Amino acid sequence: MLKKILQDRVYSLLVLLAAISAVASIVFPSTFPTFENFRQILLNLSIDTIVAVGMMILLISGAFDLSVGSVVAFAGCLTAYLMHFFGVPVPLAIMAGIAGAMVVGLVNGFLIAYQGINPMIQTLAMMGIVRGMALMVSGSGIQNLPYWFNTIGQSKLLGLQMPVWYMLLAVLMFTFLVNKTIVFRRFYYIGGNEKAADLSGIRVKKMKLWSFVISASLAGVAGILLSSRLGAALPTMGRGLELRVITAVILGGASLSGGFGKIPGALLGALFMGIISNIMVIARISGYWQEIILGIILIATLWLDKFLQKKYADLR
Amino acid sequence: MLKKILQDRVYSLLVLLAAISAVASIVFPSTFPTFENFRQILLNLSIDTIVAVGMMILLISGAFDLSVGSVVAFAGCLTAYLMHFFGVPVPLAIMAGIAGAMVVGLVNGFLIAYQGINPMIQTLAMMGIVRGMALMVSGSGIQNLPYWFNTIGQSKLLGLQMPVWYMLLAVLMFTFLVNKTIVFRRFYYIGGNEKAADLSGIRVKKMKLWSFVISASLAGVAGILLSSRLGAALPTMGRGLELRVITAVILGGASLSGGFGKIPGALLGALFMGIISNIMVIARISGYWQEIILGIILIATLWLDKFLQKKYADLR
Amino acid sequence: MRTIELQGISKTFPGVKALQGIDMLIHPGEIHAVCGENGAGKSTMMNILAGNLQPDAGRISINDQIVSLQSPQEAFEHGISIVHQHLSLVESLSIAENIFANQQPTNRFGFIQYKLLRQKTKVLLDQLDIQLDPTTTLSELSYAEKQMVEIAKALSKNPELFILDEPTASISAKETKILFNILKNLKQKGVAILYISHRLDEIFQIADRISILKDGKPQGTFPVAEISKELLIQKMVGRTLEETSDQSHRTGEVLLDVKNLSGEKFTNISFTLHCGEIIGLAGLIGAGRTEIARAIFGVEVKKGGEIIFKNESIVFDHPEEAIERGVAYVPEDRKHLGLFMDMSIRDNIIAASLKNARDGNLFSSAKATNMASSSKQSLNIAATGVDQIVRNLSGGNQQKVVLGKWLLTNPDVLIIDEPTHGIDVGARHEIYKILSKLASQGKGIIVISSDMAELLRLCDNIIVLKEGSKAGTLSRQDATEQKIMSLAAN
Amino acid sequence: ELPPRNANKNTEVITSSRDTVITNEEYVMVTTAVTMPMYVNHDQAAFKKWGEKMGVKTSILGPADWDVPAQINTIEEVIGTHPTGLLINGTDPAIAQVINKAVAAGIPTVVYDSDIPNSNRHAFLGTDWYEIGKMQGEEMAKLLNGKGKVAYMGILGLTNMESGFQGLLDVFKRYPNIQVIGKYDDKANVEEAARISSDLIAANPDIAGICGFDSNSGPGIALAVREANKTGTIKITTVDWEPEHLQLVKDGAIQMLAGQKRELFTWYGAQFLYDMVHHTNKMANNDAKAGITSVPYIINTGLLKITKENVDEFVK
Ligand SMILES: Nc1ncnc2c1ncn2[C@@H]1O[C@H](COP(=O)(O)OP(=O)(O)OP(=O)(O)O)[C@@H](O)[C@H]1O
Ligand SMILES: Nc1ncnc2c1ncn2[C@@H]1O[C@H](COP(=O)(O)OP(=O)(O)OP(=O)(O)O)[C@@H](O)[C@H]1O
Ligand SMILES: [Mg+2]
Ligand SMILES: [Mg+2]
């Protein structure tokens, strides 16, 4: 048990989060530990987390995708565009939006896995291209989206707004898939040792292609949720989201070199960031101090994690 | 020879650049192939390239640094701050600025090399922290810097503005160091196989620490040059520069997994980006088209490079 | 029951004709050995059979059915499974997940059953008599233990054609014995077995027939009964090896004195290394030999004890110091600890002696090339040139590159962990010569080896370790395999 | 050679004294964040429209993101192509030098949006961001009848926005019962703005008003307020009048928009350029010789105040 906590980021992060929340609840009893507050924290990180789940899969398989932020915008705008200008029925428009995202993932995956283009540049370039396309379809953004579309992101269940539920669904679903199905398990082999995976009969290229499609699709879903929540599709949605998400995922235990990470880590990483910035606002930290202190906390956290692992190694 | 061109990114990129420039010269005979234009292109990429040289060293040793953009801003603002508010003499202020940058590099290097903090998050966090500090010292930017400070970046030699010369100096100097000195060659080994390098008697941690200090210092120099060129220090300088530079460096033949890359590649990568965006300015391409086209060109370039390498492998 | 036939198999790599028109017939229920020098093309051939490489020409047929093995998966489907020379394992995963990679047991909904996975793994590990928890992460295993896991992985596929590419290169006699019993059982069951090894004694011990390769060309197939060791070597190497006299060069002068050294995995190890002496460290897997070496070399912190080198007590806190003082350590795991896979032979060989590759104060690539070329000469590494990328070298040649790197530092004390790990008879012969030459120059050498014949031949004294502590010392005179085993095992 | 010591301050440099008919006129607008919807829909739309009306070529250039040095680079490169006139977005005082360079090159140069007083630009049309801040402050004070907690957000470190903040604060100084609880950086990003706002609401359940200063602030703040069911109770004032802003005013989510007449900036700015080139209004026999510029020196286009009352007039 202790081993788990000290070794596995998911657990150490959980413990850390609990500790921080406890302290915050004592210091800010009236503002921090309230249902409203947490409901809102969860809602605000739901979009990021859905993208983070896909990113986690990519990092497990040893890749990453910088274009997700743009895909969020593109999928949202494309869906809104179809509904608003062509009166396409909501479900169809949504499917089209996700399909659009998938195409982006396919292109990324194909060029990276089958043509051997450097993933960093490929996805960076795609980030620009897709952002451009989002601007193309939406101009300055699209308002007055159909009521039924807005309900997707704005209606509530048990006091929690839908995006939170979708997020939990995504996390649970992929946690299960990654733990329980051979297909998803393969990503660990690919990330751990591509050659070995290949020798073990895993079709590495195909799997890589899929990993990009999966993460792009999740980004698409996130984009559609976001614009439904906003009741509008803005081409500026998801700017800088890619780095935010990658940070959360690495914080959640993934490594850029691949082979490591658990899906719940994506949620925990995002939750950590969310709670920290929430506490900072509550603590009246504002202006540039926010960035400075957030940075310091990030580093401190990883440092603590390393420290615990060393302790564990000694004590074993 | 053909082998070199097809295999080595530096050469293939050169060839590609020549080709593109040739075409551009035919299409825009009056505006593109002029001395003014190229002088301008070089000036505009000089800052990025100086940072890219440091980034190239990091990538060779298998690391990278996301905080350079903020360091550019911080060094510039700190220098300006000291000169403007405390009347610190120019040379001292500059040294202080570079020292500030070095400290950032030291912290990054120490925590990454000796404490084993994840480089991605470490430098990302640092990016926030340092940006915050830049805002702290400069508020919304500092104007009217001392004349002698401005001359550093604004005076000309043989018709080329000084930053270009500093850039060339940096490129030549580090090309020499990396090719000709034992100390710098070690970075290739560290990037190639850290464990083996350590067993071969290379003090990996120490070298890593230094690689971060070097790249931070170069970023500092770049920042001071930039604010001297602008005659003002802005806290927003160097936003997104990190990704631009990493792109240029990878374009120039480096790989995120380390062990590869040549210093001139940094210049060529930046030159490539510079010429492309210059051509787009001349061709009056802008708005989202600029992002879309740039993205496509980037991918096309890497694809071509891969294609050539395959061809070479076959033809051999 | 499968009869596998290869007809006119050829394979060319950039600059190398790895295989040229190989014909071979492998019968069910036979152990078919493949011999050849380093770089002869053995692994290439096996990789082709395993669907990992595609031949340029020729065809493979199973029971007279022509098959195309486009991928490892297809090879599995034809009942072919292989123990790779360069292990096909994932460091970050558990033993169990490594063994059942991509074919974890699932329930009828297609969901992985981890309990069953662990059980099946345990069964296999017991079969191989490995006392390890199936959930252990691979990165915590020693190289030899990993080798055993690789074997278990191949076994788990219940192959009809079982290929082993140098499985014993880094395991000790105990494991080898277990492995051979398993092979014999499979043979009874009618499994066809292709066996590659550079340890000829093993081959004569278990093989039924031997096929010989040289420079990618077939040199014929012989029943073991009909070929002598000398002839085999003759056909492999193309010349006969003159016997070297292994007389001792041991002098009275103490070079290295290790007193009650203790560390993570070993306690109270003491021994004295004299100039010109060759000491062997014997022991089973996990005996702690590597750790001792690493502790002396300054890679791992020693918990206790003292190391006296050239009459002064020293503690190296980094290999750099060890190298400067004239101590060298050739690690066991060449792929992860020895080589810079994507760098040239030249850059690899000069890696530990960069300072000597200088002309004045500046690095001189010409000088580096000379240094590398001469090592390539003396170790005769089979490669297109010193600029060739090490990844593309054959296993044995890679090992020679690592050796070259350390010999170039010209150490006074040379510690070698599994020196002839995957090296052919010819080269092995050369390496032995090099070692005794070094000894004759008054250098001290510590050989860690799982190949007892090797230890017996080389060492003036053999220290046998058992679970991290010294079980006894045997001098050249009274050392025998039996004695070593009995000390090491019980 | 050394740069000029900007001695000749506010001595107007003369424009092109070309009396000959100008062939293939081209007017170039250089901004930053060229894809920002607010810019695209107002500045750029009006500029294009003007070009069509006058039958002259108009081009719009600039980096995709907010990157002042990059805008400067673009201007420098454009100068090399000798456009008929330059219309420059006054993003930061730091662009003064390159403006002077353009002027020195004999290119009629007009600055819009924010003035660059320390430059030799021929004319300026725009608004004073300080006024925008003041206007928001006044309105907010009115909405809160002079008491309550207020927070504000925008992009930190931008000269014009910082002076906007200043204007706001100067107003609040006069209202002792208005408590400013913080300044936040929403990084021109809707999600960030929403996150900060909801954190603010959690931290201060009694928060009375939030002011936004970039075009993404409004939608983000409104979203958070809506999701906290405090629409109308928490007052929002912000800048810009994109369709989604207007929509939010209609919905009563945003109480006031401080809008700029951006169309006028570029329409008349272009017209000024045109008149300078064509000497539409000659004052002297030769304005150039006389050393005068025959267009207004400074024009303040004034601000729009959009509230529920007049919003319908703006909805297109
Ligand atoms: N991927 C590759 N690219 C280029 N050359 C290769 C590649 N793989 C093998 N070679 C070359 O093919 C030849 C045969 O290699 P192979 O690994 O089959 O030798 P081997 O018989 O297994 O030797 P060893 O006993 O050392 O393992 C060698 O010369 C090697 O350098
Ligand atoms: N890199 C490593 N990380 C963790 N544990 C290791 C590592 N290498 C070896 N060990 C463990 O240390 C013990 C001793 O390993 P070591 O390699 O020293 O054994 P050995 O006597 O050298 O046998 P062999 O070299 O044949 O594996 C083994 O039980 C192994 O599990
Ligand atoms: Mg082999
Ligand atoms: Mg060992």
mmCIF file of N, CA, C and O in Angstrom, chain B residues 31 40 44 135 139-140 143 147-148 151 154-156 226 229-232 234-236 239 244 278 281-282 284-288 290-291, chain D residues 1-3 5 26 28 35 57 59-64 66-68 72-73 76-78 81 92-94 97 101 155-159 162:
data_model
loop_
_atom_site.group_PDB
_atom_site.id
_atom_site.type_symbol
_atom_site.label_atom_id
_atom_site.label_comp_id
_atom_site.label_asym_id
_atom_site.label_seq_id
_atom_site.Cartn_x
_atom_site.Cartn_y
_atom_site.Cartn_z
ATOM 1 N N THR B 31 11.145 42.609 -55.682
ATOM 2 C CA THR B 31 11.073 42.755 -54.224
ATOM 3 C C THR B 31 11.843 41.688 -53.468
ATOM 4 O O THR B 31 12.459 41.963 -52.450
ATOM 5 N N GLN B 40 16.953 42.372 -44.256
ATOM 6 C CA GLN B 40 15.826 42.419 -43.331
ATOM 7 C C GLN B 40 15.501 41.025 -42.809
ATOM 8 O O GLN B 40 15.315 40.819 -41.616
ATOM 9 N N ASN B 44 15.576 39.940 -38.968
ATOM 10 C CA ASN B 44 14.382 39.467 -38.283
ATOM 11 C C ASN B 44 14.563 38.094 -37.660
ATOM 12 O O ASN B 44 13.864 37.755 -36.711
ATOM 13 N N LEU B 135 7.029 40.690 -16.080
ATOM 14 C CA LEU B 135 5.938 41.642 -15.856
ATOM 15 C C LEU B 135 6.209 42.461 -14.603
ATOM 16 O O LEU B 135 5.971 43.667 -14.556
ATOM 17 N N GLY B 139 6.362 46.101 -15.778
ATOM 18 C CA GLY B 139 4.984 46.559 -15.913
ATOM 19 C C GLY B 139 4.507 46.374 -17.341
ATOM 20 O O GLY B 139 4.425 45.269 -17.848
ATOM 21 N N SER B 140 4.233 47.491 -18.025
ATOM 22 C CA SER B 140 3.739 47.378 -19.402
ATOM 23 C C SER B 140 4.852 47.703 -20.395
ATOM 24 O O SER B 140 4.599 48.066 -21.523
ATOM 25 N N GLN B 143 10.243 52.288 -21.993
ATOM 26 C CA GLN B 143 10.670 52.976 -23.219
ATOM 27 C C GLN B 143 11.945 53.778 -22.974
ATOM 28 O O GLN B 143 12.551 53.713 -21.915
ATOM 29 N N TYR B 147 20.782 55.893 -25.116
ATOM 30 C CA TYR B 147 21.213 55.854 -26.511
ATOM 31 C C TYR B 147 22.250 54.771 -26.722
ATOM 32 O O TYR B 147 22.163 53.954 -27.636
ATOM 33 N N TRP B 148 23.252 54.718 -25.824
ATOM 34 C CA TRP B 148 24.343 53.764 -26.047
ATOM 35 C C TRP B 148 23.862 52.329 -25.979
ATOM 36 O O TRP B 148 24.406 51.446 -26.638
ATOM 37 N N THR B 151 22.353 51.590 -29.345
ATOM 38 C CA THR B 151 23.304 51.415 -30.463
ATOM 39 C C THR B 151 23.681 49.943 -30.608
ATOM 40 O O THR B 151 23.910 49.461 -31.709
ATOM 41 N N GLN B 154 21.151 48.596 -32.845
ATOM 42 C CA GLN B 154 20.662 49.392 -33.974
ATOM 43 C C GLN B 154 21.759 49.862 -34.914
ATOM 44 O O GLN B 154 21.485 50.199 -36.064
ATOM 45 N N SER B 155 22.997 49.884 -34.442
ATOM 46 C CA SER B 155 24.048 50.355 -35.348
ATOM 47 C C SER B 155 24.350 49.298 -36.399
ATOM 48 O O SER B 155 23.989 48.130 -36.249
ATOM 49 N N LYS B 156 24.977 49.737 -37.451
ATOM 50 C CA LYS B 156 25.169 48.860 -38.604
ATOM 51 C C LYS B 156 26.637 48.651 -38.890
ATOM 52 O O LYS B 156 27.486 49.473 -38.545
ATOM 53 N N LEU B 226 17.271 42.177 -28.447
ATOM 54 C CA LEU B 226 15.943 42.540 -28.948
ATOM 55 C C LEU B 226 15.499 43.872 -28.379
ATOM 56 O O LEU B 226 15.108 44.783 -29.112
ATOM 57 N N ARG B 229 17.345 46.567 -29.869
ATOM 58 C CA ARG B 229 16.916 46.832 -31.241
ATOM 59 C C ARG B 229 15.600 47.603 -31.237
ATOM 60 O O ARG B 229 15.407 48.558 -32.001
ATOM 61 N N LEU B 230 14.693 47.222 -30.338
ATOM 62 C CA LEU B 230 13.395 47.895 -30.266
ATOM 63 C C LEU B 230 13.537 49.261 -29.608
ATOM 64 O O LEU B 230 12.657 50.103 -29.717
ATOM 65 N N GLY B 231 14.632 49.463 -28.853
ATOM 66 C CA GLY B 231 14.748 50.673 -28.069
ATOM 67 C C GLY B 231 13.774 50.657 -26.908
ATOM 68 O O GLY B 231 13.490 51.677 -26.289
ATOM 69 N N ALA B 232 13.215 49.469 -26.623
ATOM 70 C CA ALA B 232 12.261 49.343 -25.516
ATOM 71 C C ALA B 232 12.232 47.893 -25.062
ATOM 72 O O ALA B 232 12.554 46.990 -25.828
ATOM 73 N N LEU B 234 9.764 45.010 -23.637
ATOM 74 C CA LEU B 234 8.366 44.664 -23.416
ATOM 75 C C LEU B 234 8.267 43.349 -22.657
ATOM 76 O O LEU B 234 8.999 42.408 -22.965
ATOM 77 N N PRO B 235 7.365 43.254 -21.693
ATOM 78 C CA PRO B 235 7.201 41.984 -20.981
ATOM 79 C C PRO B 235 6.612 40.901 -21.885
ATOM 80 O O PRO B 235 6.648 39.728 -21.550
ATOM 81 N N THR B 236 6.074 41.317 -23.021
ATOM 82 C CA THR B 236 5.454 40.325 -23.916
ATOM 83 C C THR B 236 6.442 39.806 -24.962
ATOM 84 O O THR B 236 6.076 38.977 -25.797
ATOM 85 N N ARG B 239 7.014 35.855 -26.681
ATOM 86 C CA ARG B 239 5.867 34.960 -26.463
ATOM 87 C C ARG B 239 5.785 33.968 -27.614
ATOM 88 O O ARG B 239 5.853 34.342 -28.769
ATOM 89 N N ARG B 244 8.530 28.240 -31.673
ATOM 90 C CA ARG B 244 9.088 28.623 -32.978
ATOM 91 C C ARG B 244 10.523 28.121 -33.081
ATOM 92 O O ARG B 244 10.923 27.525 -34.080
ATOM 93 N N ASN B 278 8.753 35.677 -45.081
ATOM 94 C CA ASN B 278 9.045 36.852 -45.902
ATOM 95 C C ASN B 278 8.327 36.746 -47.241
ATOM 96 O O ASN B 278 7.672 37.694 -47.695
ATOM 97 N N VAL B 281 4.836 37.579 -46.814
ATOM 98 C CA VAL B 281 4.607 39.024 -46.700
ATOM 99 C C VAL B 281 4.626 39.651 -48.090
ATOM 100 O O VAL B 281 3.730 40.408 -48.461
ATOM 101 N N ILE B 282 5.640 39.280 -48.865
ATOM 102 C CA ILE B 282 5.756 39.856 -50.213
ATOM 103 C C ILE B 282 4.558 39.461 -51.055
ATOM 104 O O ILE B 282 3.997 40.267 -51.794
ATOM 105 N N ARG B 284 1.793 38.967 -49.976
ATOM 106 C CA ARG B 284 0.622 39.543 -49.305
ATOM 107 C C ARG B 284 -0.370 38.472 -48.863
ATOM 108 O O ARG B 284 -1.576 38.666 -48.933
ATOM 109 N N ILE B 285 0.172 37.320 -48.440
ATOM 110 C CA ILE B 285 -0.693 36.291 -47.876
ATOM 111 C C ILE B 285 -0.814 36.569 -46.382
ATOM 112 O O ILE B 285 0.186 36.806 -45.719
ATOM 113 N N SER B 286 -2.039 36.570 -45.885
ATOM 114 C CA SER B 286 -2.162 36.841 -44.461
ATOM 115 C C SER B 286 -3.424 36.241 -43.888
ATOM 116 O O SER B 286 -4.042 35.381 -44.507
ATOM 117 N N GLY B 287 -3.796 36.685 -42.705
ATOM 118 C CA GLY B 287 -4.967 36.133 -42.050
ATOM 119 C C GLY B 287 -4.757 34.650 -41.825
ATOM 120 O O GLY B 287 -3.636 34.187 -41.644
ATOM 121 N N TYR B 288 -5.853 33.889 -41.862
ATOM 122 C CA TYR B 288 -5.694 32.470 -41.530
ATOM 123 C C TYR B 288 -4.951 31.729 -42.630
ATOM 124 O O TYR B 288 -4.328 30.709 -42.395
ATOM 125 N N GLN B 290 -2.257 32.494 -43.900
ATOM 126 C CA GLN B 290 -0.836 32.461 -43.550
ATOM 127 C C GLN B 290 -0.552 31.258 -42.653
ATOM 128 O O GLN B 290 0.363 30.479 -42.917
ATOM 129 N N GLU B 291 -1.413 31.014 -41.667
ATOM 130 C CA GLU B 291 -1.190 29.867 -40.780
ATOM 131 C C GLU B 291 -1.327 28.559 -41.552
ATOM 132 O O GLU B 291 -0.505 27.651 -41.424
ATOM 133 N N GLU D 1 28.014 51.614 -38.399
ATOM 134 C CA GLU D 1 27.643 53.034 -38.224
ATOM 135 C C GLU D 1 26.519 53.152 -37.203
ATOM 136 O O GLU D 1 25.713 52.239 -37.069
ATOM 137 N N LEU D 2 26.486 54.233 -36.488
ATOM 138 C CA LEU D 2 25.546 54.369 -35.370
ATOM 139 C C LEU D 2 24.181 54.857 -35.835
ATOM 140 O O LEU D 2 24.076 55.523 -36.862
ATOM 141 N N PRO D 3 23.139 54.514 -35.087
ATOM 142 C CA PRO D 3 21.791 54.973 -35.439
ATOM 143 C C PRO D 3 21.625 56.445 -35.111
ATOM 144 O O PRO D 3 22.390 56.987 -34.306
ATOM 145 N N ARG D 5 20.384 59.780 -33.323
ATOM 146 C CA ARG D 5 19.853 60.055 -31.971
ATOM 147 C C ARG D 5 18.519 60.755 -32.126
ATOM 148 O O ARG D 5 18.485 61.971 -32.276
ATOM 149 N N GLU D 26 -0.982 50.664 -53.760
ATOM 150 C CA GLU D 26 -1.310 49.619 -52.802
ATOM 151 C C GLU D 26 -1.192 50.166 -51.388
ATOM 152 O O GLU D 26 -0.182 50.761 -51.022
ATOM 153 N N VAL D 28 -1.178 49.224 -47.443
ATOM 154 C CA VAL D 28 -0.935 48.039 -46.619
ATOM 155 C C VAL D 28 -1.225 48.337 -45.153
ATOM 156 O O VAL D 28 -0.761 49.346 -44.615
ATOM 157 N N THR D 35 -5.469 37.610 -36.980
ATOM 158 C CA THR D 35 -6.689 36.793 -37.115
ATOM 159 C C THR D 35 -7.693 37.057 -35.997
ATOM 160 O O THR D 35 -8.708 36.383 -35.909
ATOM 161 N N LYS D 57 -5.658 48.712 -54.457
ATOM 162 C CA LYS D 57 -5.329 47.439 -53.807
ATOM 163 C C LYS D 57 -5.084 47.675 -52.319
ATOM 164 O O LYS D 57 -4.421 48.644 -51.928
ATOM 165 N N SER D 59 -3.870 45.539 -48.757
ATOM 166 C CA SER D 59 -3.325 44.291 -48.214
ATOM 167 C C SER D 59 -3.265 44.396 -46.699
ATOM 168 O O SER D 59 -3.034 45.478 -46.159
ATOM 169 N N ILE D 60 -3.504 43.260 -46.053
ATOM 170 C CA ILE D 60 -3.467 43.218 -44.587
ATOM 171 C C ILE D 60 -2.419 42.197 -44.172
ATOM 172 O O ILE D 60 -2.441 41.067 -44.649
ATOM 173 N N LEU D 61 -1.476 42.621 -43.342
ATOM 174 C CA LEU D 61 -0.392 41.729 -42.951
ATOM 175 C C LEU D 61 -0.166 41.775 -41.445
ATOM 176 O O LEU D 61 -0.627 42.693 -40.766
ATOM 177 N N GLY D 62 0.574 40.785 -40.967
ATOM 178 C CA GLY D 62 0.928 40.759 -39.546
ATOM 179 C C GLY D 62 0.899 39.349 -39.006
ATOM 180 O O GLY D 62 0.316 38.448 -39.607
ATOM 181 N N PRO D 63 1.558 39.144 -37.849
ATOM 182 C CA PRO D 63 1.597 37.814 -37.244
ATOM 183 C C PRO D 63 0.230 37.390 -36.742
ATOM 184 O O PRO D 63 -0.632 38.235 -36.494
ATOM 185 N N ALA D 64 0.042 36.084 -36.610
ATOM 186 C CA ALA D 64 -1.268 35.562 -36.205
ATOM 187 C C ALA D 64 -1.533 35.837 -34.723
ATOM 188 O O ALA D 64 -2.658 36.074 -34.326
ATOM 189 N N TRP D 66 -0.507 37.773 -30.832
ATOM 190 C CA TRP D 66 -0.081 39.081 -30.337
ATOM 191 C C TRP D 66 1.419 39.052 -30.131
ATOM 192 O O TRP D 66 1.905 38.493 -29.173
ATOM 193 N N ASP D 67 2.164 39.639 -31.074
ATOM 194 C CA ASP D 67 3.610 39.540 -31.054
ATOM 195 C C ASP D 67 4.169 40.825 -31.673
ATOM 196 O O ASP D 67 4.307 40.929 -32.894
ATOM 197 N N VAL D 68 4.431 41.809 -30.815
ATOM 198 C CA VAL D 68 4.830 43.127 -31.313
ATOM 199 C C VAL D 68 6.135 43.066 -32.126
ATOM 200 O O VAL D 68 6.187 43.580 -33.234
ATOM 201 N N ILE D 72 6.688 44.375 -35.939
ATOM 202 C CA ILE D 72 7.766 45.260 -36.380
ATOM 203 C C ILE D 72 8.517 44.631 -37.550
ATOM 204 O O ILE D 72 8.740 45.259 -38.586
ATOM 205 N N ASN D 73 8.845 43.348 -37.404
ATOM 206 C CA ASN D 73 9.533 42.659 -38.505
ATOM 207 C C ASN D 73 8.732 42.782 -39.793
ATOM 208 O O ASN D 73 9.281 43.085 -40.855
ATOM 209 N N GLU D 76 8.969 46.189 -41.256
ATOM 210 C CA GLU D 76 10.285 46.367 -41.882
ATOM 211 C C GLU D 76 10.308 45.710 -43.260
ATOM 212 O O GLU D 76 10.798 46.287 -44.238
ATOM 213 N N GLU D 77 9.763 44.500 -43.311
ATOM 214 C CA GLU D 77 9.801 43.798 -44.598
ATOM 215 C C GLU D 77 8.888 44.475 -45.604
ATOM 216 O O GLU D 77 9.190 44.525 -46.802
ATOM 217 N N VAL D 78 7.778 45.047 -45.122
ATOM 218 C CA VAL D 78 6.854 45.716 -46.041
ATOM 219 C C VAL D 78 7.500 46.977 -46.602
ATOM 220 O O VAL D 78 7.395 47.264 -47.788
ATOM 221 N N THR D 81 9.083 46.705 -49.721
ATOM 222 C CA THR D 81 8.279 46.537 -50.938
ATOM 223 C C THR D 81 7.606 47.852 -51.355
ATOM 224 O O THR D 81 6.742 47.849 -52.225
ATOM 225 N N ASP D 92 2.046 49.178 -29.623
ATOM 226 C CA ASP D 92 2.961 49.431 -28.511
ATOM 227 C C ASP D 92 3.928 50.553 -28.873
ATOM 228 O O ASP D 92 4.343 50.646 -30.020
ATOM 229 N N PRO D 93 4.294 51.370 -27.886
ATOM 230 C CA PRO D 93 5.243 52.458 -28.176
ATOM 231 C C PRO D 93 6.511 51.966 -28.862
ATOM 232 O O PRO D 93 7.164 52.708 -29.591
ATOM 233 N N ALA D 94 6.816 50.690 -28.671
ATOM 234 C CA ALA D 94 8.071 50.172 -29.217
ATOM 235 C C ALA D 94 8.110 50.201 -30.736
ATOM 236 O O ALA D 94 9.175 50.060 -31.326
ATOM 237 N N GLN D 97 10.109 53.370 -33.661
ATOM 238 C CA GLN D 97 11.265 53.411 -34.565
ATOM 239 C C GLN D 97 10.939 52.983 -35.973
ATOM 240 O O GLN D 97 11.272 53.660 -36.941
ATOM 241 N N LYS D 101 11.081 54.851 -39.489
ATOM 242 C CA LYS D 101 11.810 54.328 -40.649
ATOM 243 C C LYS D 101 10.932 54.414 -41.897
ATOM 244 O O LYS D 101 11.371 54.869 -42.952
ATOM 245 N N ILE D 155 -5.290 41.164 -20.767
ATOM 246 C CA ILE D 155 -3.977 40.594 -21.037
ATOM 247 C C ILE D 155 -2.944 41.475 -20.347
ATOM 248 O O ILE D 155 -2.886 42.682 -20.604
ATOM 249 N N LEU D 156 -2.159 40.894 -19.473
ATOM 250 C CA LEU D 156 -1.195 41.704 -18.728
ATOM 251 C C LEU D 156 -0.015 42.087 -19.621
ATOM 252 O O LEU D 156 0.380 41.328 -20.503
ATOM 253 N N GLY D 157 0.497 43.265 -19.394
ATOM 254 C CA GLY D 157 1.742 43.661 -20.042
ATOM 255 C C GLY D 157 1.585 44.393 -21.353
ATOM 256 O O GLY D 157 2.569 44.778 -21.952
ATOM 257 N N LEU D 158 0.331 44.614 -21.795
ATOM 258 C CA LEU D 158 0.142 45.382 -23.020
ATOM 259 C C LEU D 158 -0.048 46.852 -22.653
ATOM 260 O O LEU D 158 -0.896 47.182 -21.829
ATOM 261 N N THR D 159 0.710 47.707 -23.292
ATOM 262 C CA THR D 159 0.685 49.120 -22.917
ATOM 263 C C THR D 159 -0.733 49.684 -22.910
ATOM 264 O O THR D 159 -1.184 50.250 -21.923
ATOM 265 N N GLU D 162 -2.881 48.205 -20.165
ATOM 266 C CA GLU D 162 -2.475 48.669 -18.833
ATOM 267 C C GLU D 162 -3.014 50.076 -18.590
ATOM 268 O O GLU D 162 -3.483 50.394 -17.491
#
